Short mmCIF file of C-alpha atoms in Angstrom, two decimals:
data_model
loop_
_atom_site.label_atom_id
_atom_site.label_comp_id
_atom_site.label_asym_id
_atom_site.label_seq_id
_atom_site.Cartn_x
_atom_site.Cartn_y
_atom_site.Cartn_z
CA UNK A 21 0.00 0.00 0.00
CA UNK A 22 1.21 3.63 -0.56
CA UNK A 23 0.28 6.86 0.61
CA UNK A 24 -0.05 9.80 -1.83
CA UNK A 25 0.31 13.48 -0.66
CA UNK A 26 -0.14 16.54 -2.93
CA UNK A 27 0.10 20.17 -1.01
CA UNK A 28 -1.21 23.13 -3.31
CA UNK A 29 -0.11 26.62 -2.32
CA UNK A 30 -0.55 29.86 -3.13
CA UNK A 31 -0.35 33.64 -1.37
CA UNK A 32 -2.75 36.57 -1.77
CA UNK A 33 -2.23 38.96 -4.75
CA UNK A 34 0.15 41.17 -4.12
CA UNK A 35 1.18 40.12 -0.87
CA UNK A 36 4.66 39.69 0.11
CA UNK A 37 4.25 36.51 1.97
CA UNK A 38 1.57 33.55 2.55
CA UNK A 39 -0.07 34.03 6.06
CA UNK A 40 -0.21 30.08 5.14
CA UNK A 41 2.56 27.73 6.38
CA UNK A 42 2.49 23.79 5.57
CA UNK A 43 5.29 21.89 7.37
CA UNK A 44 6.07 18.23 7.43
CA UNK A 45 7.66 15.76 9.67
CA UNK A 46 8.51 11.85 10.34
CA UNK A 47 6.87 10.69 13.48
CA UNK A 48 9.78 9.16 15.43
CA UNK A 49 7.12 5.95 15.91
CA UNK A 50 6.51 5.90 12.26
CA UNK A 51 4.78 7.73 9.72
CA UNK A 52 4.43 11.47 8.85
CA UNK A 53 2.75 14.37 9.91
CA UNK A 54 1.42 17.48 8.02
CA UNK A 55 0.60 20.57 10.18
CA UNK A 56 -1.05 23.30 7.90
CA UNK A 57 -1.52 26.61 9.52
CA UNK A 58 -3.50 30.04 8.47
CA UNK A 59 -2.33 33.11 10.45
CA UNK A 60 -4.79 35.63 11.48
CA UNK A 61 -5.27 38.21 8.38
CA UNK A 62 -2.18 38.54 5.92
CA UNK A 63 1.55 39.14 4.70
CA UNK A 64 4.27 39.70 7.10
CA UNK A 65 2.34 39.71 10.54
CA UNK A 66 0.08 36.45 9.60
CA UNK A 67 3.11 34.83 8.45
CA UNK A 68 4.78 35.30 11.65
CA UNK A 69 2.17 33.76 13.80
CA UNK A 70 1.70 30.49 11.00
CA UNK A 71 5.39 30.14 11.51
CA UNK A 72 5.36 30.10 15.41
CA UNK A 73 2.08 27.65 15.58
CA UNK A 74 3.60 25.19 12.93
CA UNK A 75 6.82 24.95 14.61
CA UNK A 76 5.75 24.29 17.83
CA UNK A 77 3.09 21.44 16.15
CA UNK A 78 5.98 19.90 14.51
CA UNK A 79 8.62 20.26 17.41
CA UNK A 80 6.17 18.57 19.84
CA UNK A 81 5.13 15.58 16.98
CA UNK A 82 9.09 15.56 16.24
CA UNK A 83 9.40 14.02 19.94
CA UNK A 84 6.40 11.61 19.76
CA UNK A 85 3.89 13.71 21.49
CA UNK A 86 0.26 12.61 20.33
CA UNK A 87 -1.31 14.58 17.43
CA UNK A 88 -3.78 16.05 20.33
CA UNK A 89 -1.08 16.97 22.65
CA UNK A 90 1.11 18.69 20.34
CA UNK A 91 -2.36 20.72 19.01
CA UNK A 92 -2.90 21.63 22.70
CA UNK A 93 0.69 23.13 23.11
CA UNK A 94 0.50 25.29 20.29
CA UNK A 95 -2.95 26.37 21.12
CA UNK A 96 -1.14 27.16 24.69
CA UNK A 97 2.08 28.66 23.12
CA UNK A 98 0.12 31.46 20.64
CA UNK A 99 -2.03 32.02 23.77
CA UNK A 100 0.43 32.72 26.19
CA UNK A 101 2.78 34.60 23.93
CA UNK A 102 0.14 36.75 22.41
CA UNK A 103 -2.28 37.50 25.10
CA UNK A 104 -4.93 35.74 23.21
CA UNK A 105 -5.45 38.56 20.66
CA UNK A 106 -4.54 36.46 17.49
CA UNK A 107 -5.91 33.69 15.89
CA UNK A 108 -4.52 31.08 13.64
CA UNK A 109 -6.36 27.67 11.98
CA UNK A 110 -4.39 24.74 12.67
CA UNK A 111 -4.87 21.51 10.80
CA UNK A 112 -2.45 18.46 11.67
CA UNK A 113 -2.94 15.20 9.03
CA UNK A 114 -1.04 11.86 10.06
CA UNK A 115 -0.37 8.92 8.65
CA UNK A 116 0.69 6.82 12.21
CA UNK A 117 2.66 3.53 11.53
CA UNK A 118 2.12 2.90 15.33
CA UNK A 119 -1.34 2.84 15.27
CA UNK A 120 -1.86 1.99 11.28
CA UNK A 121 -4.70 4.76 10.98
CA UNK A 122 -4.92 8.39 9.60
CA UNK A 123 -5.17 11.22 12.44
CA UNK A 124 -7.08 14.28 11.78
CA UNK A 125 -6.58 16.81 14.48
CA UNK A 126 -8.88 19.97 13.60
CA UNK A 127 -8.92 23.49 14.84
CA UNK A 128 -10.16 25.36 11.69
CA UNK A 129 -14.62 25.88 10.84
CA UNK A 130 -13.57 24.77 7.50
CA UNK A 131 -14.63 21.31 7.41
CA UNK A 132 -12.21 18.53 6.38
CA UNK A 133 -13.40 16.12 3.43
CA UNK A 134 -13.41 12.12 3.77
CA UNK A 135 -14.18 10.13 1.04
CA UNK A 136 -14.56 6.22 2.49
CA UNK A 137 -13.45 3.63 0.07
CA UNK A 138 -17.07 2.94 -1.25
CA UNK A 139 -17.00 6.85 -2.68
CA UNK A 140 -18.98 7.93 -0.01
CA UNK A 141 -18.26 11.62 0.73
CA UNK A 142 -18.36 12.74 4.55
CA UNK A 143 -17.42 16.32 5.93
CA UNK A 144 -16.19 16.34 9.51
CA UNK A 145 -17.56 19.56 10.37
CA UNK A 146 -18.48 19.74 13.87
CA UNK A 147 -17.90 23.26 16.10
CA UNK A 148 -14.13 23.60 15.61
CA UNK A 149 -12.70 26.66 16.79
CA UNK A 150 -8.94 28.19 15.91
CA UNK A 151 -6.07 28.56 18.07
CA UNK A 152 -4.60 31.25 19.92
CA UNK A 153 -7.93 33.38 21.19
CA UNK A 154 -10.11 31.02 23.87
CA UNK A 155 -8.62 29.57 26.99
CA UNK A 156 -7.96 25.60 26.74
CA UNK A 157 -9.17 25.33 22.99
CA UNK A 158 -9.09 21.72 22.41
CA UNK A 159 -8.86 20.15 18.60
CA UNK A 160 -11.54 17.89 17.00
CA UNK A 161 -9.42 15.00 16.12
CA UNK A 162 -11.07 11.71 13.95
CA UNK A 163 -9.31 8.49 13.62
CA UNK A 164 -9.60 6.77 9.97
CA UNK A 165 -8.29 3.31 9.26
CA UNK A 166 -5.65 3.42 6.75
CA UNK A 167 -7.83 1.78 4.19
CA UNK A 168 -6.35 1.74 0.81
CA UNK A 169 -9.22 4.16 -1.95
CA UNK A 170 -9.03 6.82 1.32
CA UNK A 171 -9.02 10.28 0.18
CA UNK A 172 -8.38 13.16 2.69
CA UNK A 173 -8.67 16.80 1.54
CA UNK A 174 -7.74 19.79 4.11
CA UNK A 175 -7.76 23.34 3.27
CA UNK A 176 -7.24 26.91 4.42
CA UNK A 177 -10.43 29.47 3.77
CA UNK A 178 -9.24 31.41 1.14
CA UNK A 179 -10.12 28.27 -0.98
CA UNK A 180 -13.77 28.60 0.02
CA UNK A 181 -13.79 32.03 0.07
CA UNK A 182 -12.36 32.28 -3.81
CA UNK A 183 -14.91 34.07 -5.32
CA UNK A 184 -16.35 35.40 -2.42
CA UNK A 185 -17.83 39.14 -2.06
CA UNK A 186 -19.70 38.72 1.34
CA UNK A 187 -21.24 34.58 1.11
CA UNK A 188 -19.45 31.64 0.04
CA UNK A 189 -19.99 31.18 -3.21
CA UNK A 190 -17.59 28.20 -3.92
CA UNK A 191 -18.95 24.40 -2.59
CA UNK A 192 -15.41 23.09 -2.13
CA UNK A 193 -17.07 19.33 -1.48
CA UNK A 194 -19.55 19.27 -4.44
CA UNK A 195 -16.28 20.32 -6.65
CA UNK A 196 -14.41 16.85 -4.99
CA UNK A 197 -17.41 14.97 -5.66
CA UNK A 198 -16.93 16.37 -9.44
CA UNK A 199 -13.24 15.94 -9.79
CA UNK A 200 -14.08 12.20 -8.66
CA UNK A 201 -16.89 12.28 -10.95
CA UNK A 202 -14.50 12.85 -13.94
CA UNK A 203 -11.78 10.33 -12.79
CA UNK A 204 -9.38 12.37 -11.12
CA UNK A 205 -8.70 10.27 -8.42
CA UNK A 206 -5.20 10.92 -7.37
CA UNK A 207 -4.02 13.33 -4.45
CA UNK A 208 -2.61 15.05 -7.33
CA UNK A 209 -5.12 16.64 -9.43
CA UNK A 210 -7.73 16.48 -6.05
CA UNK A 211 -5.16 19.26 -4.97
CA UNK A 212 -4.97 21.06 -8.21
CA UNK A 213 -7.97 20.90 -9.39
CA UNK A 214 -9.38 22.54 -6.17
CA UNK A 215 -6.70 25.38 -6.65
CA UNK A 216 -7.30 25.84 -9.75
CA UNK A 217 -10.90 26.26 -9.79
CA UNK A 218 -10.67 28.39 -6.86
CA UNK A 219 -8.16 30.93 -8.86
CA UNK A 220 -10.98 30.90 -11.66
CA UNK A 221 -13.55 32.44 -9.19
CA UNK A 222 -11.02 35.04 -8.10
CA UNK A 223 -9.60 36.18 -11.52
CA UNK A 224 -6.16 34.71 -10.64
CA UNK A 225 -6.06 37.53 -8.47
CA UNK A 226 -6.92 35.12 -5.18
CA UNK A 227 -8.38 37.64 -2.02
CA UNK A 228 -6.75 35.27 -0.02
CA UNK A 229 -4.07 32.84 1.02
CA UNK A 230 -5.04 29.81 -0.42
CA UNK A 231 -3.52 26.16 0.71
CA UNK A 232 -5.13 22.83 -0.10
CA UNK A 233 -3.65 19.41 1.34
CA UNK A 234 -4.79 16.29 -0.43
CA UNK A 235 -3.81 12.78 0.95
CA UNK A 236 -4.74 9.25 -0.85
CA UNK A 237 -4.22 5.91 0.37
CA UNK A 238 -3.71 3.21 -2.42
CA UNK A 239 -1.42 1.64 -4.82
CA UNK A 240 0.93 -1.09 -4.18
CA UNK A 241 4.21 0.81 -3.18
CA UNK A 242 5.83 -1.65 -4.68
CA UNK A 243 9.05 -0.59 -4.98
CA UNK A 244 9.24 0.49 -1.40
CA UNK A 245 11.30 4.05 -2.13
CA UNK A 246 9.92 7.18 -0.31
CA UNK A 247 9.98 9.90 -2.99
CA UNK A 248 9.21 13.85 -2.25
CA UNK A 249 8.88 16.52 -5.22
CA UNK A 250 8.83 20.43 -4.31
CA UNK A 251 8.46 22.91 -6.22
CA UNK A 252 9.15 26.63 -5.50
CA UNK A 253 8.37 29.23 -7.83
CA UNK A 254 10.76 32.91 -6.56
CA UNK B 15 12.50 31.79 -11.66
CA UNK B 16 11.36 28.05 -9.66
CA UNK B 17 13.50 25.75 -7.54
CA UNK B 18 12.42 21.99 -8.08
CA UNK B 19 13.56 19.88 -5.07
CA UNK B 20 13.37 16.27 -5.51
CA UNK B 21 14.44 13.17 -3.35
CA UNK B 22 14.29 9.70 -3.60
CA UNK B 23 15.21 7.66 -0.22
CA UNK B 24 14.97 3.63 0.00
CA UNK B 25 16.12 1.69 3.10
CA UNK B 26 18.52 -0.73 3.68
CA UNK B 27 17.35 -4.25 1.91
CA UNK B 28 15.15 -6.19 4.81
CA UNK B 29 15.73 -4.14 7.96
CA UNK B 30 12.79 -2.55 9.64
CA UNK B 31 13.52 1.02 9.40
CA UNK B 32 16.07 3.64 7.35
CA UNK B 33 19.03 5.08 9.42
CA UNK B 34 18.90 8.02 6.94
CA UNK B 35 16.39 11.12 8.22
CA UNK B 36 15.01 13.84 5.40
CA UNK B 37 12.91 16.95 6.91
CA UNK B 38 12.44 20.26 4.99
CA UNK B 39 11.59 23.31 6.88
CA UNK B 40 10.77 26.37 5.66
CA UNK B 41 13.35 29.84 6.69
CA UNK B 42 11.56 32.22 8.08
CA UNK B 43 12.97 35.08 6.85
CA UNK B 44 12.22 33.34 3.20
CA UNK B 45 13.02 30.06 1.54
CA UNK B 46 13.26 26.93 2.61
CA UNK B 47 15.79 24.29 4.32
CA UNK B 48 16.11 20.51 3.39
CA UNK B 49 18.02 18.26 6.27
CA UNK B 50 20.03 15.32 5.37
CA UNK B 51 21.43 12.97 8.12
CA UNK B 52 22.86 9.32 8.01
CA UNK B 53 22.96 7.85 11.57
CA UNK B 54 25.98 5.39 12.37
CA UNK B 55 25.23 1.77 11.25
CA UNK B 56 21.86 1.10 10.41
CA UNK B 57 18.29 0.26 11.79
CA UNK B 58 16.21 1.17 14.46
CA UNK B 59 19.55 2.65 16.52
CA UNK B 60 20.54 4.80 13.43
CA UNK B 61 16.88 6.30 13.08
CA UNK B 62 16.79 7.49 16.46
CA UNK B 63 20.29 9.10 15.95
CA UNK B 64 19.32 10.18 12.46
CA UNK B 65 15.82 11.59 13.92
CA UNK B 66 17.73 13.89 16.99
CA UNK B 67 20.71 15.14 14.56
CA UNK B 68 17.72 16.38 11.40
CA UNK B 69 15.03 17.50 14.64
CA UNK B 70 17.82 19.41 16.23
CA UNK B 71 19.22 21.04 12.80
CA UNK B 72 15.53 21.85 11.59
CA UNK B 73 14.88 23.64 15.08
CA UNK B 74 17.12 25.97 14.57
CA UNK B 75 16.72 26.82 10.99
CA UNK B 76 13.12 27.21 11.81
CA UNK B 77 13.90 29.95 14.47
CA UNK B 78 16.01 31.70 11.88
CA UNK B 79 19.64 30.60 12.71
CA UNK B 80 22.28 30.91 10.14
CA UNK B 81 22.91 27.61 8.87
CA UNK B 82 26.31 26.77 9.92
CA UNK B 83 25.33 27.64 13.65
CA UNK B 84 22.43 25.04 13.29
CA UNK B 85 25.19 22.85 11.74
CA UNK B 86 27.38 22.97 14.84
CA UNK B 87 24.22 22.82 16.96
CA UNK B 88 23.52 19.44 15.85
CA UNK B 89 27.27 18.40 16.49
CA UNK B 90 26.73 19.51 20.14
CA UNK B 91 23.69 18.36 20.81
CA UNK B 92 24.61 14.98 19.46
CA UNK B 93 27.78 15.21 21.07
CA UNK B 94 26.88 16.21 24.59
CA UNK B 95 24.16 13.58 24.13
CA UNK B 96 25.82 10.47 23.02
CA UNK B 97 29.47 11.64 24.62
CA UNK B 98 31.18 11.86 21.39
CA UNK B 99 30.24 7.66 20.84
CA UNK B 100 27.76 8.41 17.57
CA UNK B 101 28.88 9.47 14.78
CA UNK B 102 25.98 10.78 11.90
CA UNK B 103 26.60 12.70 8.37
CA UNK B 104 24.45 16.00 8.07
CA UNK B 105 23.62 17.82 4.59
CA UNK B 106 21.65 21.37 5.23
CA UNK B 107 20.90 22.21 1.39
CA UNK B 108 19.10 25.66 1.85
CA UNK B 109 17.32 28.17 -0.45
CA UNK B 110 17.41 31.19 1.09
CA UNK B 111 15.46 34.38 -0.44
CA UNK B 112 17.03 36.68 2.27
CA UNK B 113 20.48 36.43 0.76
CA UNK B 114 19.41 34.81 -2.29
CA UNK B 115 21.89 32.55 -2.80
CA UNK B 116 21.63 28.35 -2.41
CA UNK B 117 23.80 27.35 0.79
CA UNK B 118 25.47 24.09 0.66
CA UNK B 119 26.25 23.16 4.28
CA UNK B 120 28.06 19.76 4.54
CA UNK B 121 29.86 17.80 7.39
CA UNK B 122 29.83 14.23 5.40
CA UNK B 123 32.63 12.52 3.60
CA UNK B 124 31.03 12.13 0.68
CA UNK B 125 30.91 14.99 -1.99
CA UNK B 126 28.18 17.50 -3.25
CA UNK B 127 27.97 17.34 -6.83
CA UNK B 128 27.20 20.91 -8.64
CA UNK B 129 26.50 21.56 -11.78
CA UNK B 130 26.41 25.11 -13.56
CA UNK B 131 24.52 26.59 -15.83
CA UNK B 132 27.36 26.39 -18.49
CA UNK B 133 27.24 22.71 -18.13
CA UNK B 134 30.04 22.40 -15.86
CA UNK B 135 30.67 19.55 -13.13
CA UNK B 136 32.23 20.51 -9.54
CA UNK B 137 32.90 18.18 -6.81
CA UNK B 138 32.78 20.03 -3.22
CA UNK B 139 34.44 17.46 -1.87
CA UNK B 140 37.43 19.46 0.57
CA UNK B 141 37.47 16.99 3.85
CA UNK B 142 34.66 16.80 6.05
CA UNK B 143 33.49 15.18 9.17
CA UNK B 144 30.45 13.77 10.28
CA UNK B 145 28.92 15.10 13.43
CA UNK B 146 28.69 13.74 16.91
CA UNK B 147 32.46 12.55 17.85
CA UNK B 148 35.31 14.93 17.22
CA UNK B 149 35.06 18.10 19.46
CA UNK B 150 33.96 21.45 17.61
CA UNK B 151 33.48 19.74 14.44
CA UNK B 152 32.44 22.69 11.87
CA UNK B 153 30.50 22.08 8.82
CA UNK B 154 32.02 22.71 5.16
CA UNK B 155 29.50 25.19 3.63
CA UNK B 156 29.20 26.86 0.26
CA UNK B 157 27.70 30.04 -1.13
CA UNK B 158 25.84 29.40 -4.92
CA UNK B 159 24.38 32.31 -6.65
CA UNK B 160 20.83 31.53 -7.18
CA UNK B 161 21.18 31.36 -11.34
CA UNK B 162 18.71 29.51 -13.46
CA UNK B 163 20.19 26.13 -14.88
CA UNK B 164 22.34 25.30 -11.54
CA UNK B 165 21.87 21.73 -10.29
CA UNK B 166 22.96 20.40 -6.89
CA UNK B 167 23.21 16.79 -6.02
CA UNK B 168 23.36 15.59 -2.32
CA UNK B 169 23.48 11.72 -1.36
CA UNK B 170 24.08 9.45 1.71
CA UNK B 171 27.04 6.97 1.61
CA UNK B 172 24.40 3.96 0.59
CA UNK B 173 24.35 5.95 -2.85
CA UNK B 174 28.27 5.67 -3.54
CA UNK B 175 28.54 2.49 -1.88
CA UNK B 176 26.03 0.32 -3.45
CA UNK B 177 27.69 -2.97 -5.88
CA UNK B 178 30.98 -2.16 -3.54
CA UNK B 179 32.11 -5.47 -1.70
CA UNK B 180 35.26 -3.64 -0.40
CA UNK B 181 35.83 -0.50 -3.26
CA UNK B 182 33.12 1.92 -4.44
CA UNK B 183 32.40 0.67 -7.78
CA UNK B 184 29.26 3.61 -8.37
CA UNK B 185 31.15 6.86 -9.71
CA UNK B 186 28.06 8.79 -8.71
CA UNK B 187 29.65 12.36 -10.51
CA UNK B 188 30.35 9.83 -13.95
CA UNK B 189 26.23 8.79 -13.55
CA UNK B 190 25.36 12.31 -12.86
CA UNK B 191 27.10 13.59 -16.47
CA UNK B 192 25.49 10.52 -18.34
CA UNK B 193 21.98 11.64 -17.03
CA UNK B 194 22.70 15.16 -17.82
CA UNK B 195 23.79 13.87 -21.49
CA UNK B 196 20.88 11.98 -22.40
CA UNK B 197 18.82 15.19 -21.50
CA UNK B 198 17.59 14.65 -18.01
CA UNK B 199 18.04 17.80 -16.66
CA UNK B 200 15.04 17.49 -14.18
CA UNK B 201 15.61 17.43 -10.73
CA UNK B 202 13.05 14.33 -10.19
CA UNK B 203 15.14 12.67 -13.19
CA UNK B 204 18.28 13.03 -11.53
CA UNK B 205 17.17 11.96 -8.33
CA UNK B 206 15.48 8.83 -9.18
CA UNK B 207 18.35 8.04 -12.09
CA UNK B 208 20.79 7.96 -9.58
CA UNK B 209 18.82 5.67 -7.30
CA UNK B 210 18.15 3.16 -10.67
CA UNK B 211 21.19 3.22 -11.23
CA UNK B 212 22.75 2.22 -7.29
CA UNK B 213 19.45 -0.46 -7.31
CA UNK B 214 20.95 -2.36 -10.36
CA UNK B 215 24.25 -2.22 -8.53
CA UNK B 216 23.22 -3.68 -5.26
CA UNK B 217 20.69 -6.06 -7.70
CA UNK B 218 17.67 -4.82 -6.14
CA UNK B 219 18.65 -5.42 -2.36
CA UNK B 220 20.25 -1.99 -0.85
CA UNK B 221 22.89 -3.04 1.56
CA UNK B 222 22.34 0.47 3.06
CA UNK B 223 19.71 2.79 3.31
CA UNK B 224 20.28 5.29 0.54
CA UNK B 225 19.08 9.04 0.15
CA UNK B 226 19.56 10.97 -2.69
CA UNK B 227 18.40 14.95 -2.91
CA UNK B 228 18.22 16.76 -6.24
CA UNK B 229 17.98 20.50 -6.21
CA UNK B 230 17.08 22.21 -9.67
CA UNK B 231 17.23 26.49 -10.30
CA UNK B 232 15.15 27.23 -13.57
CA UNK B 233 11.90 27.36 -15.06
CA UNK B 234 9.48 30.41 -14.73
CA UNK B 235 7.20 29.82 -12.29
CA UNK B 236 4.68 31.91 -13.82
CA UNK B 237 1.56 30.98 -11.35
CA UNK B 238 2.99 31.44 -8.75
CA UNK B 239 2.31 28.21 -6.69
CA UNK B 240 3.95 26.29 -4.44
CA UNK B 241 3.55 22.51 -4.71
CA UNK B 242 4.53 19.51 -2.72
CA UNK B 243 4.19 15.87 -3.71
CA UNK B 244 4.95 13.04 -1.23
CA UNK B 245 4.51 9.39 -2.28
CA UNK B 246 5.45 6.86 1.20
CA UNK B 247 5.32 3.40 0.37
CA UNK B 248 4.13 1.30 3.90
#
């Protein structure tokens, strides 16, 4: 079996810098963890509080803490260093060797998408609230067995705000359900494809950071070699 | 102007876990870090060493430290750790916007292969030591203008090793010109070339965990997106 990740990214027009930062790291059990964060507003000052959140997620999962734990401490480390005055989404996605299931740990209102093996489509989208701004904010975390025909998709809100002047205007799971629809069943094009059409609704001028996380389970893996591609336009 | 990053990473034929360690962090005064460590010996000993030496390295870089102070960070920690008994290699291969220049930090025997944008091969190869055991061990590092068409090549020992019953037989520079020859230029061509290539040698059973990290300056990078793609074989 083989797990599939595809990260989409993209700032604000005209910004400087993406309030958005997407970090990775092994689990020291086994497995990987992605920790995407969305910094209150934009450019230099939201990137400064992403950065702080997602390091302290990743340092904490670096050592082994649980996915929950290490959510908690960042919660408590933005709190305490900023008086509770700024926000940030946090969003940690894990594929845990130790326990052989996918971890979602959730403090973001934007829901997270599940499609089950059968193509069933569920939104986890219970009361989630961001870190940083409420005393002991806890995350929403789901367990998923690492099932191979999984598909995961996490996201920042500019994605479902592309388009937006005052409602929502984009339906971020009815475009998955259409992506599926028309084949595109890789982490891959799940990721693009969401970018993409969100960058249509805002002119390719996007009113927001954007970030979208796709993860697949399937495949064989055959040739057991762990392969990463980045790319990094200047 | 777009950096393409790609690695390629197998582990050692039959043993439960890879001694070698790959985390990417991103600078936060702009860019982004890749970490490269090969723990002593191999297995389940070798990923915890491998684990502390990258966690320890990407710390720092992600607090903004110059990267030959997180170098000799790692050396210490490990060091004062371990009392000088564990030895690991450690590649920092950073892009960093502030400066905007590629730096090349290196405290591993084996050489970083560049390649300029006039087609040129250069082995950084001046003596180096692996971290943990020799008191104030310093890495080697090297400035690179950031210049479209520059390639850098960084690889664990498993890469120049494999085939070898006593002497290297792989002349990983010699593989890197043939690629380059028959028109892979692509960083993700390189990368997974080079890891064919040490495969056939070792006839499809690494005797080593092997790592290899392709770094590519070119392209446009018109839209402006950031993209990640994992694939993790379980």
């Amino acid at each position: 079996m083989e797990i599939k990740v595809a990260v989409a990214k993209v700032g604000k027009w005209a910004s400087s810098e993406s309030g958005d930062t997407l970090e990775m790291i092994e689990r020291p059990r086994g497995g990987i963890s992605f920790v995407l964060v969305d910094g209150q507003r934009s450019g230099r000052g939201a990137k400064a509080v992403s950065n702080l959140v997602a390091r302290k997620a990743i340092s904490e999962l670096g050592e082994g803490v649980r996915d929950g734990a290490a959510a908690r401490a960042a919660h408590d480390y933005l709190f305490t260093h900023r008086g509770g005055k700024v926000s940030a989404t946090l969003n940690i996605l894990s594929v845990d060797l130790a326990s052989k299931t996918l971890v979602l740990s959730r403090n973001n209102p934007c829901p997270t998408i599940v499609v089950t093996p059968d193509g069933d489509l569920q939104l986890i989208d219970e009361p989630s609230d961001p870190v940083g701004v409420r005393s002991w904010t806890k995350p929403q975390i789901t367990e998923l067995p690492l099932v191979s025909g999984t598909l995961v998709v996490v996201y920042t809100d500019g994605l479902e705000m592309a388009g937006a002047r005052s409602e929502p205007v984009f339906d971020v799971p009815a475009a998955v359900r259409e992506l599926l629809a028309r084949g595109s069943s890789g982490a891959r094009d799940v990721a693009d494809g969401l970018l993409e059409r969100a960058l249509q609704l805002d002119a390719r001028r996007p009113q927001d950071d954007i970030s979208v996380l796709a993860l697949a389970v399937g495949g064989d893996g055959a040739d057991g070699t762990r392969r990463m591609s980045v790319r990094l336009p200047l």
